[in-house]
Tab-separated table of C-alpha atoms in Angstrom:
chain	number	residue	atom	x	y	z
A	1	MET	CA	5.219	8.360	-23.056
A	2	PRO	CA	6.137	6.299	-20.336
A	3	SER	CA	6.765	8.740	-17.114
A	4	PRO	CA	10.660	9.485	-16.375
A	5	HIS	CA	10.011	6.858	-13.277
A	6	ARG	CA	9.406	3.667	-15.927
A	7	ARG	CA	12.208	4.188	-18.264
A	8	GLY	CA	14.859	2.211	-17.723
A	9	ILE	CA	13.572	0.256	-14.646
A	10	LEU	CA	15.036	-2.767	-15.258
A	11	ARG	CA	18.223	-1.736	-16.238
A	12	ALA	CA	19.095	0.531	-13.259
A	13	GLY	CA	17.758	-2.305	-10.902
A	14	CYS	CA	20.072	-4.625	-12.539
A	15	ALA	CA	22.856	-1.957	-12.446
A	16	ALA	CA	22.398	-1.492	-8.943
A	17	LEU	CA	22.583	-5.056	-8.141
A	18	LEU	CA	25.877	-5.627	-10.128
A	19	ALA	CA	27.308	-2.696	-8.285
A	20	LEU	CA	26.318	-3.945	-5.006
A	21	GLY	CA	28.283	-7.093	-5.720
A	22	LEU	CA	25.368	-9.731	-5.453
A	23	PRO	CA	27.042	-12.879	-6.501
A	24	PRO	CA	25.141	-14.849	-9.536
A	25	ARG	CA	23.547	-18.326	-8.381
A	26	ALA	CA	23.668	-21.050	-10.774
A	27	PHE	CA	20.594	-23.726	-10.446
A	28	GLY	CA	21.394	-25.806	-13.090
A	29	LYS	CA	18.173	-27.776	-14.499
A	30	ALA	CA	16.231	-26.979	-11.269
A	31	ALA	CA	12.750	-26.377	-11.713
A	32	PRO	CA	11.753	-22.480	-10.278
A	33	VAL	CA	9.265	-22.025	-7.903
A	34	LEU	CA	6.843	-19.527	-8.781
A	35	ILE	CA	5.529	-16.369	-7.413
A	36	GLY	CA	2.769	-14.019	-8.753
A	37	LEU	CA	1.941	-10.553	-9.081
A	38	ASP	CA	-1.309	-9.151	-10.483
A	39	ALA	CA	-1.248	-5.599	-10.701
A	40	GLU	CA	-2.357	-2.407	-12.714
A	41	PHE	CA	0.726	-2.436	-15.214
A	42	SER	CA	-1.357	-1.001	-17.591
A	43	ASP	CA	-2.178	2.326	-15.874
A	44	ARG	CA	0.456	4.856	-15.998
A	45	ASN	CA	-0.470	6.787	-13.341
A	46	SER	CA	-0.072	4.189	-10.766
A	47	THR	CA	3.361	3.773	-9.250
A	48	ALA	CA	2.548	0.976	-6.820
A	49	ASP	CA	2.793	-1.793	-9.314
A	50	ASP	CA	6.280	-1.054	-9.734
A	51	GLY	CA	7.209	-0.505	-6.017
A	52	ILE	CA	5.738	-4.063	-5.060
A	53	ARG	CA	7.486	-5.706	-8.281
A	54	LEU	CA	10.612	-4.250	-6.895
A	55	GLY	CA	10.251	-5.282	-3.465
A	56	MET	CA	9.274	-8.585	-4.496
A	57	GLN	CA	12.367	-9.110	-7.157
A	58	THR	CA	14.725	-7.746	-4.671
A	59	ALA	CA	13.947	-10.317	-2.332
A	60	ILE	CA	13.572	-13.120	-4.808
A	61	ASP	CA	16.913	-11.949	-6.274
A	62	ASP	CA	18.197	-11.760	-2.550
A	63	ILE	CA	16.810	-15.421	-1.727
A	64	ASN	CA	18.464	-17.089	-5.016
A	65	ALA	CA	21.739	-15.658	-4.358
A	66	GLY	CA	21.494	-17.518	-0.589
A	67	GLY	CA	20.356	-20.540	-2.342
A	68	GLY	CA	16.947	-20.316	-3.425
A	69	VAL	CA	13.940	-22.558	-1.495
A	70	LEU	CA	13.633	-26.210	-1.166
A	71	GLY	CA	17.646	-27.292	-1.298
A	72	GLY	CA	18.375	-25.577	-4.342
A	73	ARG	CA	15.413	-24.459	-6.738
A	74	PRO	CA	15.227	-20.985	-7.700
A	75	LEU	CA	12.455	-18.438	-7.014
A	76	GLN	CA	10.740	-17.072	-10.190
A	77	LEU	CA	8.203	-13.910	-10.416
A	78	VAL	CA	5.132	-14.566	-12.629
A	79	THR	CA	3.353	-10.676	-13.252
A	80	THR	CA	-0.018	-10.308	-14.700
A	81	ASP	CA	-1.806	-7.309	-15.786
A	82	ASN	CA	-5.272	-6.371	-14.258
A	83	ARG	CA	-5.259	-2.721	-15.725
A	84	SER	CA	-7.402	-1.950	-12.661
A	85	VAL	CA	-10.146	-3.766	-13.604
A	86	PRO	CA	-11.851	-6.368	-11.176
A	87	ALA	CA	-13.020	-9.164	-14.149
A	88	ARG	CA	-9.121	-8.977	-15.460
A	89	GLY	CA	-8.108	-9.808	-11.825
A	90	LEU	CA	-10.636	-12.626	-12.062
A	91	ALA	CA	-9.053	-14.135	-14.649
A	92	ASN	CA	-5.541	-13.553	-13.989
A	93	VAL	CA	-5.821	-15.600	-10.786
A	94	GLU	CA	-7.469	-18.219	-12.725
A	95	TYR	CA	-4.113	-18.332	-15.049
A	96	LEU	CA	-1.714	-17.765	-12.029
A	97	ALA	CA	-3.020	-20.754	-10.166
A	98	ALA	CA	-3.192	-23.443	-13.285
A	99	LEU	CA	0.777	-22.826	-13.444
A	100	PRO	CA	2.833	-25.494	-11.566
A	101	ASP	CA	4.740	-24.716	-8.326
A	102	MET	CA	2.916	-21.494	-8.554
A	103	THR	CA	2.690	-20.682	-4.626
A	104	ALA	CA	0.942	-17.477	-3.675
A	105	TYR	CA	0.731	-14.000	-5.811
A	106	LEU	CA	1.007	-10.346	-4.182
A	107	CYS	CA	-2.179	-8.090	-5.336
A	108	SER	CA	-1.183	-4.314	-5.456
A	109	ARG	CA	-3.184	-1.392	-4.580
A	110	PHE	CA	-6.818	-1.891	-5.665
A	111	SER	CA	-9.101	-3.347	-3.089
A	112	LEU	CA	-11.699	-3.783	-5.672
A	113	VAL	CA	-9.705	-6.326	-7.796
A	114	ALA	CA	-8.831	-8.106	-4.572
A	115	LEU	CA	-12.107	-8.691	-3.329
A	116	GLU	CA	-13.270	-9.985	-6.677
A	117	GLN	CA	-10.802	-12.194	-6.632
A	118	LEU	CA	-11.400	-13.354	-3.030
A	119	ALA	CA	-13.738	-16.437	-3.479
A	120	ARG	CA	-11.930	-17.911	-6.306
A	121	ILE	CA	-8.584	-17.735	-4.405
A	122	HIS	CA	-10.323	-19.663	-1.706
A	123	ASP	CA	-11.648	-22.315	-4.491
A	124	LEU	CA	-8.085	-22.565	-5.939
A	125	GLN	CA	-6.187	-22.669	-2.470
A	126	LEU	CA	-4.231	-20.155	-4.059
A	127	PRO	CA	-2.623	-17.704	-0.688
A	128	LEU	CA	-3.050	-13.836	-1.529
A	129	LEU	CA	-0.523	-11.598	-0.041
A	130	ALA	CA	-1.624	-7.871	0.196
A	131	ALA	CA	1.195	-5.214	0.501
A	132	GLY	CA	-1.135	-2.729	-0.882
A	133	SER	CA	-4.611	-3.096	-0.839
A	134	ALA	CA	-6.399	-1.949	2.074
A	135	ALA	CA	-9.856	-2.984	2.540
A	136	ASP	CA	-10.356	-4.741	5.968
A	137	SER	CA	-12.718	-7.141	4.205
A	138	ILE	CA	-9.963	-8.726	1.943
A	139	VAL	CA	-8.519	-10.258	5.207
A	140	ASP	CA	-11.634	-10.334	7.282
A	141	ASN	CA	-13.219	-12.456	4.730
A	142	HIS	CA	-15.453	-14.921	7.334
A	143	ARG	CA	-13.665	-17.870	5.324
A	144	SER	CA	-11.744	-20.921	7.088
A	145	PRO	CA	-9.389	-21.715	6.116
A	146	ASN	CA	-8.560	-18.051	5.076
A	147	TYR	CA	-6.128	-17.805	1.924
A	148	ALA	CA	-5.722	-14.126	2.502
A	149	PHE	CA	-2.679	-12.466	4.603
A	150	ARG	CA	-1.695	-8.998	4.805
A	151	LEU	CA	1.396	-6.851	5.584
A	152	GLY	CA	0.176	-3.505	5.332
A	153	LEU	CA	-1.994	-1.085	5.985
A	154	ARG	CA	-5.865	-1.826	6.211
A	155	ASP	CA	-8.386	1.037	6.319
A	156	SER	CA	-9.396	0.813	10.022
A	157	ILE	CA	-5.812	1.451	10.978
A	158	ALA	CA	-5.343	4.264	8.542
A	159	ILE	CA	-8.716	6.089	9.691
A	160	GLU	CA	-7.828	5.270	13.118
A	161	ALA	CA	-4.218	7.155	12.585
A	162	LEU	CA	-5.591	9.712	10.334
A	163	LEU	CA	-8.435	10.981	13.498
A	164	LYS	CA	-5.410	10.537	16.436
A	165	ALA	CA	-3.362	13.123	14.506
A	166	ILE	CA	-6.011	15.362	14.228
A	167	ALA	CA	-6.746	15.007	17.463
A	168	ALA	CA	-3.199	15.320	18.532
A	169	ARG	CA	-3.274	19.045	16.824
A	170	GLY	CA	-6.043	20.040	18.764
A	171	LEU	CA	-8.171	19.759	16.054
A	172	ARG	CA	-11.969	18.997	16.837
A	173	ARG	CA	-14.416	19.694	13.855
A	174	ILE	CA	-13.538	17.215	11.231
A	175	GLY	CA	-14.985	17.150	7.560
A	176	LEU	CA	-14.646	13.636	5.635
A	177	MET	CA	-14.036	13.924	1.936
A	178	LEU	CA	-14.580	10.310	0.983
A	179	PRO	CA	-14.984	8.562	-2.614
A	180	ALA	CA	-18.389	7.507	-3.551
A	181	THR	CA	-17.231	3.682	-3.777
A	182	ALA	CA	-17.405	0.855	-1.662
A	183	TRP	CA	-13.664	2.026	-0.455
A	184	GLY	CA	-15.453	4.999	0.872
A	185	ARG	CA	-18.081	3.765	2.299
A	186	SER	CA	-16.188	1.021	4.236
A	187	CYS	CA	-13.893	4.256	5.419
A	188	LEU	CA	-17.087	6.330	6.619
A	189	PHE	CA	-17.897	3.309	8.563
A	190	PHE	CA	-14.465	2.876	10.441
A	191	ALA	CA	-14.730	6.878	10.703
A	192	GLU	CA	-18.298	6.393	12.560
A	193	ARG	CA	-16.892	3.655	14.642
A	194	GLN	CA	-13.818	5.897	16.006
A	195	PHE	CA	-16.505	8.941	16.712
A	196	ALA	CA	-18.850	6.870	18.354
A	197	ARG	CA	-15.680	5.453	20.861
A	198	ASP	CA	-14.599	8.992	21.293
A	199	ARG	CA	-18.225	10.086	22.304
A	200	GLY	CA	-17.634	13.483	21.403
A	201	ARG	CA	-14.934	14.040	23.923
A	202	ALA	CA	-12.268	15.234	21.529
A	203	LEU	CA	-13.675	15.018	18.147
A	204	GLU	CA	-16.717	15.918	16.091
A	205	MET	CA	-17.935	14.707	12.332
A	206	VAL	CA	-19.095	18.228	10.961
A	207	GLY	CA	-20.104	16.721	7.374
A	208	VAL	CA	-19.399	13.900	4.941
A	209	GLU	CA	-18.494	14.893	1.264
A	210	TRP	CA	-18.571	12.314	-1.743
A	211	HIS	CA	-16.063	12.725	-4.739
A	212	ARG	CA	-16.210	11.031	-7.465
A	213	TRP	CA	-13.489	8.192	-7.533
A	214	GLY	CA	-10.931	9.114	-10.792
A	215	SER	CA	-12.277	12.773	-10.824
A	216	GLU	CA	-10.935	16.100	-10.203
A	217	ARG	CA	-14.100	18.009	-11.379
A	218	LEU	CA	-16.284	19.575	-8.207
A	219	ILE	CA	-13.478	18.310	-5.657
A	220	ASP	CA	-13.010	21.831	-4.533
A	221	GLU	CA	-16.822	22.529	-3.528
A	222	SER	CA	-16.411	19.625	-1.541
A	223	TYR	CA	-13.927	21.346	0.435
A	224	ARG	CA	-15.690	24.676	0.373
A	225	SER	CA	-19.000	22.665	1.676
A	226	LEU	CA	-17.416	21.462	4.699
A	227	HIS	CA	-15.341	24.706	5.411
A	228	ALA	CA	-18.608	26.394	5.583
A	229	LYS	CA	-20.162	23.988	8.047
A	230	GLY	CA	-16.882	24.738	10.169
A	231	ALA	CA	-14.402	22.112	9.731
A	232	GLN	CA	-11.165	22.442	11.185
A	233	ALA	CA	-9.344	19.695	9.702
A	234	VAL	CA	-10.303	17.478	6.343
A	235	LEU	CA	-9.878	13.778	6.674
A	236	LEU	CA	-9.304	12.777	2.911
A	237	VAL	CA	-9.708	9.326	1.155
A	238	ALA	CA	-8.525	9.652	-2.270
A	239	ASN	CA	-5.816	8.576	-5.081
A	240	GLU	CA	-3.254	11.029	-6.756
A	241	HIS	CA	-5.176	12.791	-8.862
A	242	GLU	CA	-8.284	13.857	-6.745
A	243	GLY	CA	-5.743	14.492	-3.972
A	244	ALA	CA	-3.501	16.710	-6.352
A	245	ALA	CA	-6.614	18.410	-7.350
A	246	LEU	CA	-7.555	19.627	-4.210
A	247	VAL	CA	-3.988	20.468	-3.230
A	248	LYS	CA	-3.870	22.833	-6.193
A	249	SER	CA	-7.534	24.246	-5.337
A	250	LEU	CA	-6.428	24.918	-1.894
A	251	ALA	CA	-2.985	26.709	-2.877
A	252	GLN	CA	-4.940	29.460	-4.884
A	253	MET	CA	-7.576	30.318	-2.037
A	254	GLN	CA	-6.701	32.730	1.026
A	255	VAL	CA	-4.140	31.585	3.502
A	256	ALA	CA	-7.532	31.554	6.154
A	257	ASP	CA	-9.512	29.545	4.376
A	258	ARG	CA	-7.147	26.551	4.187
A	259	ARG	CA	-7.366	24.027	6.653
A	260	PRO	CA	-5.376	21.390	7.481
A	261	MET	CA	-5.683	17.645	5.592
A	262	PHE	CA	-4.931	14.361	6.758
A	263	SER	CA	-5.119	11.836	4.055
A	264	HIS	CA	-5.179	8.403	3.639
A	265	TRP	CA	-2.046	6.564	1.698
A	266	GLY	CA	-4.111	6.511	-1.468
A	267	ILE	CA	-2.794	9.752	-2.931
A	268	THR	CA	0.640	7.755	-2.747
A	269	GLY	CA	-0.085	5.373	-4.820
A	270	GLY	CA	1.445	7.452	-7.838
A	271	ASP	CA	3.952	10.373	-8.555
A	272	PHE	CA	1.718	12.877	-5.865
A	273	PRO	CA	4.530	15.473	-5.893
A	274	GLU	CA	4.684	15.864	-9.452
A	275	LEU	CA	1.075	15.970	-10.120
A	276	CYS	CA	0.519	18.748	-7.177
A	277	GLY	CA	4.117	21.273	-8.369
A	278	PRO	CA	4.514	24.147	-6.034
A	279	ALA	CA	0.985	23.809	-4.694
A	280	LEU	CA	2.404	20.777	-2.547
A	281	ALA	CA	4.516	23.376	-0.316
A	282	GLU	CA	1.197	25.745	0.148
A	283	VAL	CA	-0.815	23.394	2.206
A	284	ASP	CA	-0.928	21.611	5.395
A	285	LEU	CA	-0.918	17.990	4.828
A	286	GLU	CA	-0.136	14.794	6.475
A	287	VAL	CA	-0.461	11.394	5.441
A	288	VAL	CA	-0.177	8.054	6.997
A	289	GLN	CA	2.169	5.298	5.650
A	290	SER	CA	3.043	1.640	6.712
A	291	PHE	CA	6.468	1.900	5.769
A	292	SER	CA	8.973	4.446	5.016
A	293	PHE	CA	12.691	4.066	4.098
A	294	ALA	CA	13.595	6.690	7.108
A	295	ARG	CA	12.245	3.621	9.327
A	296	ALA	CA	13.897	0.789	7.329
A	297	GLN	CA	15.442	-1.983	9.650
A	298	GLY	CA	18.877	-3.136	9.421
A	299	PRO	CA	21.737	-3.488	6.241
A	300	ARG	CA	19.221	-5.187	4.268
A	301	GLY	CA	16.839	-1.854	4.642
A	302	ALA	CA	19.530	0.136	3.666
A	303	ARG	CA	20.266	-1.863	0.585
A	304	LEU	CA	16.655	-2.033	-0.912
A	305	ALA	CA	16.175	2.115	-0.178
A	306	GLN	CA	19.846	2.174	-2.313
A	307	LEU	CA	17.933	0.251	-4.875
A	308	ALA	CA	14.810	1.834	-4.843
A	309	ALA	CA	16.251	5.307	-5.626
A	310	ALA	CA	18.025	3.971	-8.636
A	311	HIS	CA	15.024	1.877	-9.878
A	312	PHE	CA	12.888	5.570	-9.734
A	313	GLY	CA	15.928	7.823	-10.870
A	314	VAL	CA	15.690	9.962	-7.874
A	315	ASP	CA	18.524	11.161	-5.209
A	316	ASP	CA	16.837	10.378	-1.851
A	317	PRO	CA	15.018	6.932	-0.805
A	318	LEU	CA	12.474	9.348	0.759
A	319	GLN	CA	11.410	10.920	-3.010
A	320	VAL	CA	10.738	7.151	-4.383
A	321	PRO	CA	6.760	7.302	-5.158
A	322	SER	CA	4.724	4.167	-3.337
A	323	ALA	CA	7.403	3.669	-0.804
A	324	THR	CA	4.834	2.374	1.667
A	325	THR	CA	4.504	-0.535	-0.377
A	326	ILE	CA	7.929	-1.827	-1.267
A	327	GLY	CA	9.283	-2.505	2.116
A	328	PRO	CA	6.324	-4.808	3.225
A	329	ALA	CA	6.285	-6.562	-0.406
A	330	TYR	CA	9.987	-7.225	0.043
A	331	ASP	CA	9.130	-8.828	3.570
A	332	LEU	CA	5.988	-10.894	2.127
A	333	VAL	CA	8.316	-12.536	-0.246
A	334	HIS	CA	10.777	-13.624	2.707
A	335	LEU	CA	8.213	-14.981	4.903
A	336	LEU	CA	6.404	-16.757	1.857
A	337	ALA	CA	10.213	-18.413	1.097
A	338	LEU	CA	10.276	-19.401	4.765
A	339	ALA	CA	6.758	-20.990	4.472
A	340	ILE	CA	7.473	-22.616	1.651
A	341	ASP	CA	10.915	-24.540	3.179
A	342	GLN	CA	8.721	-25.146	5.932
A	343	ALA	CA	6.019	-26.656	4.047
A	344	GLY	CA	8.672	-28.673	2.156
A	345	SER	CA	6.803	-28.445	-0.904
A	346	THR	CA	4.936	-26.562	-3.121
A	347	GLN	CA	1.723	-27.592	-2.363
A	348	ARG	CA	-0.740	-24.498	-1.294
A	349	PRO	CA	-2.421	-26.053	1.459
A	350	ALA	CA	0.833	-27.150	3.161
A	351	ILE	CA	2.432	-23.432	2.817
A	352	HIS	CA	-0.919	-21.802	3.738
A	353	ALA	CA	-0.378	-23.926	6.902
A	354	ALA	CA	3.455	-22.678	7.412
A	355	LEU	CA	2.354	-19.117	7.130
A	356	GLU	CA	0.193	-19.225	10.030
A	357	SER	CA	3.171	-20.940	11.816
A	358	LEU	CA	6.374	-19.441	10.814
A	359	PRO	CA	9.157	-18.658	13.269
A	360	ALA	CA	9.929	-14.776	14.415
A	361	TYR	CA	11.441	-12.974	11.236
A	362	SER	CA	13.527	-9.427	11.158
A	363	GLY	CA	12.381	-7.883	7.763
A	364	VAL	CA	12.828	-4.653	6.523
A	365	VAL	CA	9.562	-3.284	7.946
A	366	ARG	CA	10.117	-4.526	11.484
A	367	ARG	CA	10.595	-7.386	13.585
A	368	PHE	CA	7.681	-10.039	13.029
A	369	ALA	CA	7.397	-12.762	16.225
A	370	PRO	CA	5.662	-14.360	14.503
A	371	ALA	CA	4.111	-12.229	11.367
A	372	PHE	CA	0.803	-14.389	11.248
A	373	THR	CA	-1.144	-16.933	13.292
A	374	PRO	CA	-3.924	-18.872	12.684
A	375	THR	CA	-6.423	-16.798	13.785
A	376	ARG	CA	-4.511	-13.238	12.903
A	377	HIS	CA	-3.526	-12.776	9.102
A	378	GLU	CA	-2.369	-9.019	9.761
A	379	ALA	CA	1.013	-8.216	9.959
A	380	LEU	CA	0.826	-4.730	11.192
A	381	ASP	CA	-1.524	-2.963	13.727
A	382	ILE	CA	-2.251	0.576	14.596
A	383	ASP	CA	1.560	0.892	16.172
A	384	ASP	CA	3.476	0.683	12.755
A	385	ALA	CA	1.163	3.833	11.155
A	386	LEU	CA	3.332	6.572	10.163
A	387	MET	CA	2.100	10.204	10.109
A	388	CYS	CA	4.219	11.681	7.314
A	389	ARG	CA	4.702	15.438	5.593
A	390	PHE	CA	6.251	16.109	2.395
A	391	ASP	CA	9.437	18.291	2.149
A	392	PRO	CA	10.128	21.256	-0.146
A	393	ASN	CA	11.738	18.652	-1.978
A	394	GLY	CA	9.109	16.538	-2.063
A	395	ARG	CA	10.511	13.542	0.103
A	396	LEU	CA	7.947	12.028	2.374
A	397	VAL	CA	8.845	12.348	5.967
A	398	PRO	CA	8.049	10.745	9.246
A	399	GLY	CA	6.895	12.912	11.665
A	400	ARG	CA	5.726	16.788	12.133
A	401	PHE	CA	8.011	18.200	9.346
A	402	ARG	CA	6.894	21.812	8.547
A	403	SER	CA	7.909	23.939	5.391
């Protein structure tokens, strides 16, 4: 059965929109301008796909309520399901690019899918806008012109923020728990680079343990190995199921054997508090994010928070799963709409050029002045990273909340 968060999503979202009084817009026979979303909709564990779709659709509704783009054409969302399978994602971009007036598409959380699509989107001149996929090489792809743009937290920033948070706690000896994938190897590269820059002044890596991506087995043994090597803190790179398995294992250990954990945002790609249960309150866990509804900007940010809570059926926006992708997805659609109007057409090379020369824009994540340039396709930097904690009610709160 679908999770409670997935049932009635469209009904709740539409009801919330009507309650907020957004006026409908009549576009007559104006042809829609298309925006794609390729995500893992068949993956019942993921909430990032729903979050990104919510952010996108809310932005589309807002833009259409204001008259659409190109002097009165409505934006329209087209979704494809990659099932978290790279080959499926590759077929999906072929489909999206062939649609008339398809301007760009957003990817979801799995970098391996986006990386598989990368060469083909450049052949097709189809802009890729990333709100979730974190691999640096999606944007740092050495292509010119570069059709990949990101408004989200890339791996190098996530690792730097986590190591800074560990050092700020006065913890020196660090163990790394990484997935045995390209994602894990990439994160190890950035961690080793940070250790080299530190030169042993504040940080020391005591060991690396590799866990099987998508598997909960033996993850507690990996932790115990790092504990035996004297780790004072654990830097975790994982998705929600592996992370929840580790939290449950730690909760069963003696308090003296539990080390603080500092996690990549990957664990929040699903309903992490629900997977952890009461064990979550027993561990010292900080997780890096690129957006929080606690920091959402302006009236649009407040309204998006209200819509997200209704969409996912929770009482508080800070309980919304995968919130770190929602604000970025919302802002990316607004930036794309600005680029479409600046280009004056749905021609994708012109839209690509416009994305590199946008005016300043005040979004729900922050103010961008501008978001992108011809030499910088990353909208966020280390100053945008937020260290957050789960409180006893499952809210993900920025700062050092302690239960």
